[in-house]
Amino acid sequence: MTGETQHGLRGDYSRMRPDYTVDQDWEACTPAQHDLWRRLYARQAALIPDYACDEFRDALAALDFGGGIPRFDAINRKLRPATQWELVAVPGLVPDLVFFDHLAHRRFPVTVWLREPEEFDYIVEPDVFHDFFGHVPMLFNPVFASYMQAYGKGGIKAHALGAIEMLARLYWYTVEFGLIDTPKGLRTYGAGILSSGGEINYCIESPEPNRIGFDLLRIMRTLYKIDTFQETYFVIRDFEQLFEATAPDFTGYYQMLKGAEPYRASAVLATDRVYHRGIATARRA
Ligand code: PHE
Ligand code: CO
């Protein structure tokens, strides 16, 4: 299930279709891989009640894919009627435009290969566990599912405008590492956190990182770290806020941001709404 290619990405890109999709080839998964999946799943599932948002928790419980690497087509039979999304199998990371085009058509690309046992705690490139466990439950939420499609359409536009970098920051700080303010306290809906054994409690409980109220332009101006826990998390009120704040045409935003120096991942600005122990306070009243 793994292999190396000239571009240095893991995964077998030799048998894909023009849209980068492949067959999942579930039958090729070994008992050892199913066992590794069960162990990854058991560890993460135990953390979900305390740290994930209810939308994620409920979808995960209804799906019940802890027994082994899931068959994508079995999940599609539940996902299509729920939000008209479907999963497509891919060899690994795909080019930006290919990714955006899938999202714009409500297709979520899921990597087919699984990490090695020695990568239990940390993996650089997304594997099937990250893609599936982290992303798929949220695709059952209608508002979040619409946001993901809008993001894909926005990506195609951002590509044409040379603004991918700014839009990628939005994906990072929402879809991958987003927090949400709930009556039970801060919770996460971000796939990068939800599939991580260590960051899931860190992002909620550690006194170290900044937690800042969602601010679209601020996020698109903020750098991020890919090899450590995040220094800053952005907190949404609800998924409607995410959908509505991103509905306007970004063309003017990109123009404004292009001349602006990006903020460091650790920056806290006077205008930020900072959360202290889960409570938001404006630094300047
Ligand atoms: N509204 C954005 C645009 O016009 C597209 C977008 C939607 C981007 C949702 C991200 C998320 O470019
Ligand atoms: Co991801």
Coordinates of C-alpha atoms and ligand atoms in Angstrom, one line a residue:
M1 CA 0.0 0.0 0.0
T2 CA 3.0 2.3 0.2
G3 CA 5.7 3.3 -2.3
E4 CA 7.9 6.1 -3.2
T5 CA 7.7 8.3 -6.3
Q6 CA 9.8 11.0 -7.8
H7 CA 7.8 13.8 -6.2
G8 CA 8.7 12.3 -2.8
L9 CA 5.1 11.7 -1.7
R10 CA 4.1 8.4 -0.1
G11 CA 1.6 6.4 -2.0
D12 CA 1.3 4.6 -5.4
Y13 CA 0.4 7.2 -8.0
S14 CA 1.0 4.8 -10.9
R15 CA -2.6 3.5 -11.3
M16 CA -4.8 6.5 -10.7
R17 CA -7.4 8.0 -13.0
P18 CA -7.0 11.6 -14.4
D19 CA -8.8 13.0 -11.4
Y20 CA -6.3 11.2 -9.1
T21 CA -8.8 8.7 -7.8
V22 CA -8.0 5.0 -7.4
D23 CA -9.8 1.9 -6.2
Q24 CA -9.6 1.5 -2.5
D25 CA -8.5 -2.1 -2.8
W26 CA -9.8 -2.9 0.7
E27 CA -9.1 -6.6 0.1
A28 CA -5.4 -5.9 0.1
C29 CA -5.4 -4.6 3.6
T30 CA -3.6 -7.0 5.9
P31 CA -4.8 -8.3 9.3
A32 CA -1.9 -6.3 10.9
Q33 CA -3.2 -3.1 9.3
H34 CA -6.7 -3.7 10.5
D35 CA -5.3 -4.3 14.0
L36 CA -3.3 -1.1 13.8
W37 CA -6.5 0.7 12.8
R38 CA -8.4 -0.8 15.7
R39 CA -5.7 0.4 18.1
L40 CA -5.6 3.9 16.6
Y41 CA -9.4 4.1 16.7
A42 CA -9.7 2.9 20.3
R43 CA -7.2 5.5 21.5
Q44 CA -8.9 8.3 19.7
A45 CA -12.5 7.2 20.4
A46 CA -11.8 7.3 24.2
L47 CA -10.8 11.0 23.9
I48 CA -13.8 12.1 21.8
P49 CA -16.4 12.6 24.7
D50 CA -14.2 15.1 26.4
Y51 CA -12.7 17.0 23.5
A52 CA -14.7 16.8 20.3
C53 CA -17.8 18.8 19.5
D54 CA -21.2 17.0 19.7
E55 CA -21.6 17.0 16.0
F56 CA -18.4 15.0 15.5
R57 CA -19.2 12.7 18.5
D58 CA -22.7 11.8 17.3
A59 CA -21.6 11.1 13.7
L60 CA -18.7 9.0 14.9
A61 CA -21.0 6.9 17.2
A62 CA -23.5 6.4 14.4
L63 CA -20.8 5.2 11.9
D64 CA -19.2 2.5 14.0
F65 CA -16.0 2.0 12.0
G66 CA -13.8 0.9 14.9
G67 CA -13.5 -2.7 13.9
G68 CA -10.9 -2.3 11.1
I69 CA -10.1 -0.1 8.1
P70 CA -13.5 0.8 6.7
R71 CA -14.8 0.2 3.2
F72 CA -15.4 3.6 1.6
D73 CA -18.4 2.4 -0.3
A74 CA -20.1 1.3 2.9
I75 CA -19.7 4.7 4.4
N76 CA -20.9 6.3 1.1
R77 CA -24.2 4.5 1.4
K78 CA -24.8 6.5 4.6
L79 CA -23.0 9.8 3.6
R80 CA -24.8 10.4 0.3
P81 CA -28.3 10.4 1.7
A82 CA -27.1 12.5 4.7
T83 CA -25.4 15.4 2.9
Q84 CA -24.9 14.4 -0.7
W85 CA -21.1 14.0 -0.1
E86 CA -19.1 11.0 -1.1
L87 CA -15.6 9.7 -0.4
V88 CA -13.2 9.0 -3.2
A89 CA -10.0 7.0 -2.8
V90 CA -6.7 8.7 -3.6
P91 CA -3.1 7.6 -3.5
G92 CA -2.1 10.4 -1.1
L93 CA -1.8 14.1 -1.3
V94 CA -3.2 15.5 -4.6
P95 CA -2.5 18.8 -6.4
D96 CA -4.4 21.8 -5.1
L97 CA -6.7 22.2 -8.1
V98 CA -7.6 18.5 -8.1
F99 CA -8.4 18.7 -4.4
F100 CA -10.5 21.8 -4.8
D101 CA -12.4 20.4 -7.7
H102 CA -13.3 17.3 -5.7
L103 CA -14.5 19.4 -2.8
A104 CA -16.5 21.7 -5.1
H105 CA -18.3 18.6 -6.3
R106 CA -18.9 17.2 -2.8
R107 CA -16.3 14.5 -3.1
F108 CA -13.8 14.1 -0.3
P109 CA -10.5 12.5 -1.2
V110 CA -9.4 9.9 1.3
T111 CA -5.8 8.5 1.2
V112 CA -5.8 4.7 0.9
W113 CA -2.6 3.8 2.8
L114 CA -2.2 3.4 6.5
R115 CA 0.7 4.6 8.6
E116 CA 3.3 2.1 9.9
P117 CA 3.1 0.9 13.5
E118 CA 6.1 3.1 14.5
E119 CA 4.2 6.1 13.3
F120 CA 1.4 5.5 15.8
D121 CA 1.7 8.8 17.6
Y122 CA 2.8 11.1 14.8
I123 CA 2.7 11.2 11.0
V124 CA 3.7 13.9 8.6
E125 CA 1.5 13.2 5.6
P126 CA -2.2 12.4 6.0
D127 CA -3.0 8.7 5.9
V128 CA -6.3 6.9 5.8
F129 CA -6.7 7.2 9.6
H130 CA -6.3 11.0 9.6
D131 CA -8.4 11.4 6.5
F132 CA -11.2 9.1 7.6
F133 CA -11.4 9.4 11.4
G134 CA -10.6 13.2 11.4
H135 CA -12.6 14.4 8.4
V136 CA -15.5 12.0 7.6
P137 CA -17.7 12.5 10.7
M138 CA -17.9 16.2 10.1
L139 CA -19.1 15.7 6.5
F140 CA -22.4 14.4 8.1
N141 CA -23.1 17.9 9.4
P142 CA -25.1 19.8 6.7
V143 CA -23.6 23.3 7.5
F144 CA -20.1 22.1 7.7
A145 CA -20.6 20.0 4.6
S146 CA -21.7 23.1 2.7
Y147 CA -18.7 25.1 4.0
M148 CA -16.4 22.4 2.6
Q149 CA -18.0 22.6 -0.8
A150 CA -17.8 26.4 -0.8
Y151 CA -14.2 26.1 0.2
G152 CA -13.5 24.0 -2.8
K153 CA -15.1 26.5 -5.2
G154 CA -13.2 29.3 -3.4
G155 CA -10.0 27.3 -3.9
I156 CA -10.4 27.3 -7.7
K157 CA -10.9 31.0 -7.6
A158 CA -8.0 31.6 -5.2
H159 CA -5.8 29.6 -7.6
A160 CA -6.7 31.9 -10.5
L161 CA -6.0 34.9 -8.3
G162 CA -2.7 33.6 -6.9
A163 CA -4.1 33.6 -3.4
I164 CA -3.8 29.9 -2.5
E165 CA -1.5 30.6 0.5
M166 CA -4.1 32.8 2.2
L167 CA -6.9 30.4 1.6
A168 CA -4.8 27.4 2.8
R169 CA -4.4 29.2 6.2
L170 CA -8.1 29.3 6.5
Y171 CA -8.3 25.5 5.9
W172 CA -5.6 24.9 8.4
Y173 CA -7.1 27.0 11.2
T174 CA -10.6 25.7 10.7
V175 CA -11.0 22.3 9.0
E176 CA -7.7 21.0 10.4
F177 CA -7.2 22.8 13.8
G178 CA -10.5 24.6 14.5
L179 CA -12.0 25.0 18.0
I180 CA -15.7 25.7 18.8
D181 CA -17.2 27.4 21.8
T182 CA -20.0 25.2 23.2
P183 CA -22.1 25.2 26.4
K184 CA -19.8 22.5 27.7
G185 CA -16.7 24.6 27.1
L186 CA -14.2 24.7 24.2
R187 CA -14.3 21.6 21.9
T188 CA -12.7 20.8 18.6
Y189 CA -14.0 20.0 15.1
G190 CA -10.6 20.1 13.4
A191 CA -9.4 16.9 11.8
G192 CA -5.7 17.4 12.5
I193 CA -6.6 17.6 16.2
L194 CA -9.3 14.9 16.3
S195 CA -6.9 12.3 14.7
S196 CA -4.0 13.2 17.0
G197 CA -3.4 11.4 20.3
G198 CA -1.5 14.3 21.9
E199 CA -2.9 17.5 20.5
I200 CA -6.5 16.7 21.3
N201 CA -6.2 17.5 25.0
Y202 CA -3.4 20.0 24.6
C203 CA -5.6 22.3 22.4
I204 CA -8.3 22.4 25.0
E205 CA -6.4 22.1 28.3
S206 CA -2.9 23.4 27.9
P207 CA -2.2 26.9 29.2
E208 CA 0.4 27.4 26.5
P209 CA -1.3 28.1 23.2
N210 CA -3.4 31.2 22.3
R211 CA -7.1 30.7 21.7
I212 CA -8.5 33.5 19.7
G213 CA -12.0 34.3 18.4
F214 CA -12.6 33.5 14.7
D215 CA -11.6 36.4 12.5
L216 CA -11.5 35.6 8.8
L217 CA -9.0 38.2 7.7
R218 CA -6.7 37.7 10.7
I219 CA -6.6 34.0 10.0
M220 CA -5.8 34.4 6.3
R221 CA -2.8 36.6 7.5
T222 CA -1.5 34.1 10.0
L223 CA 1.4 31.7 9.4
Y224 CA 1.2 28.2 10.9
K225 CA 3.5 25.4 12.1
I226 CA 3.3 22.0 10.5
D227 CA 5.7 20.1 12.7
T228 CA 4.7 21.1 16.3
F229 CA 1.4 21.5 18.2
Q230 CA -0.2 24.8 17.1
E231 CA 0.7 28.0 18.9
T232 CA -2.7 29.5 18.2
Y233 CA -6.2 28.1 17.7
F234 CA -9.1 30.1 16.4
V235 CA -12.5 29.5 18.0
I236 CA -15.9 29.7 16.2
R237 CA -19.2 30.2 17.9
D238 CA -21.0 27.7 15.6
F239 CA -20.8 26.4 12.1
E240 CA -23.2 29.0 10.8
Q241 CA -20.6 31.7 11.7
L242 CA -18.0 29.8 9.7
F243 CA -20.3 29.5 6.7
E244 CA -21.6 33.1 6.8
A245 CA -18.2 34.8 7.4
T246 CA -16.8 33.0 4.4
A247 CA -19.7 33.6 2.1
P248 CA -18.6 37.0 0.7
D249 CA -16.5 37.3 -2.4
F250 CA -12.8 37.1 -1.3
T251 CA -11.4 38.9 -4.3
G252 CA -11.1 42.2 -2.4
Y253 CA -9.8 40.5 0.8
Y254 CA -7.0 38.9 -1.2
Q255 CA -6.0 42.3 -2.7
M256 CA -6.0 43.9 0.8
L257 CA -3.9 41.0 2.3
K258 CA -1.4 40.8 -0.5
G259 CA 0.6 43.8 0.6
A260 CA 0.3 42.9 4.2
E261 CA 3.1 41.3 6.2
P262 CA 1.8 37.9 7.7
Y263 CA 1.5 37.5 11.4
R264 CA 3.7 34.9 13.2
A265 CA 1.9 31.8 14.4
S266 CA 2.3 32.9 18.0
A267 CA 1.2 36.5 17.6
V268 CA -1.5 38.0 19.8
L269 CA -3.0 41.3 18.6
A270 CA -4.7 44.1 20.5
T271 CA -7.8 43.5 18.5
D272 CA -8.0 39.7 19.2
R273 CA -10.7 38.2 21.4
V274 CA -8.6 36.0 23.6
Y275 CA -10.0 33.0 25.5
H276 CA -8.7 32.5 29.1
R277 CA -9.7 29.1 30.6
G278 CA -12.4 28.8 28.0
I279 CA -13.9 32.3 28.5
A280 CA -13.5 35.0 25.8
T281 CA -12.4 38.5 26.9
A282 CA -11.4 41.4 24.6
R283 CA -8.0 42.7 25.6
R284 CA -9.3 46.2 25.1
A285 CA -12.8 46.7 26.5
Ligands
PHE1 N1 -16.5 33.1 -0.6 C1 -15.2 32.7 -1.0 C2 -14.8 33.4 -2.2 O1 -15.5 34.1 -2.8 C3 -15.0 31.2 -1.2 C4 -14.9 30.5 0.1 C5 -16.0 30.0 0.8 C6 -13.7 30.3 0.7 C7 -15.8 29.2 1.9 C8 -13.5 29.6 1.8 C9 -14.6 29.1 2.5 O2 -13.6 33.3 -2.7
CO2 CO -6.7 16.7 6.8

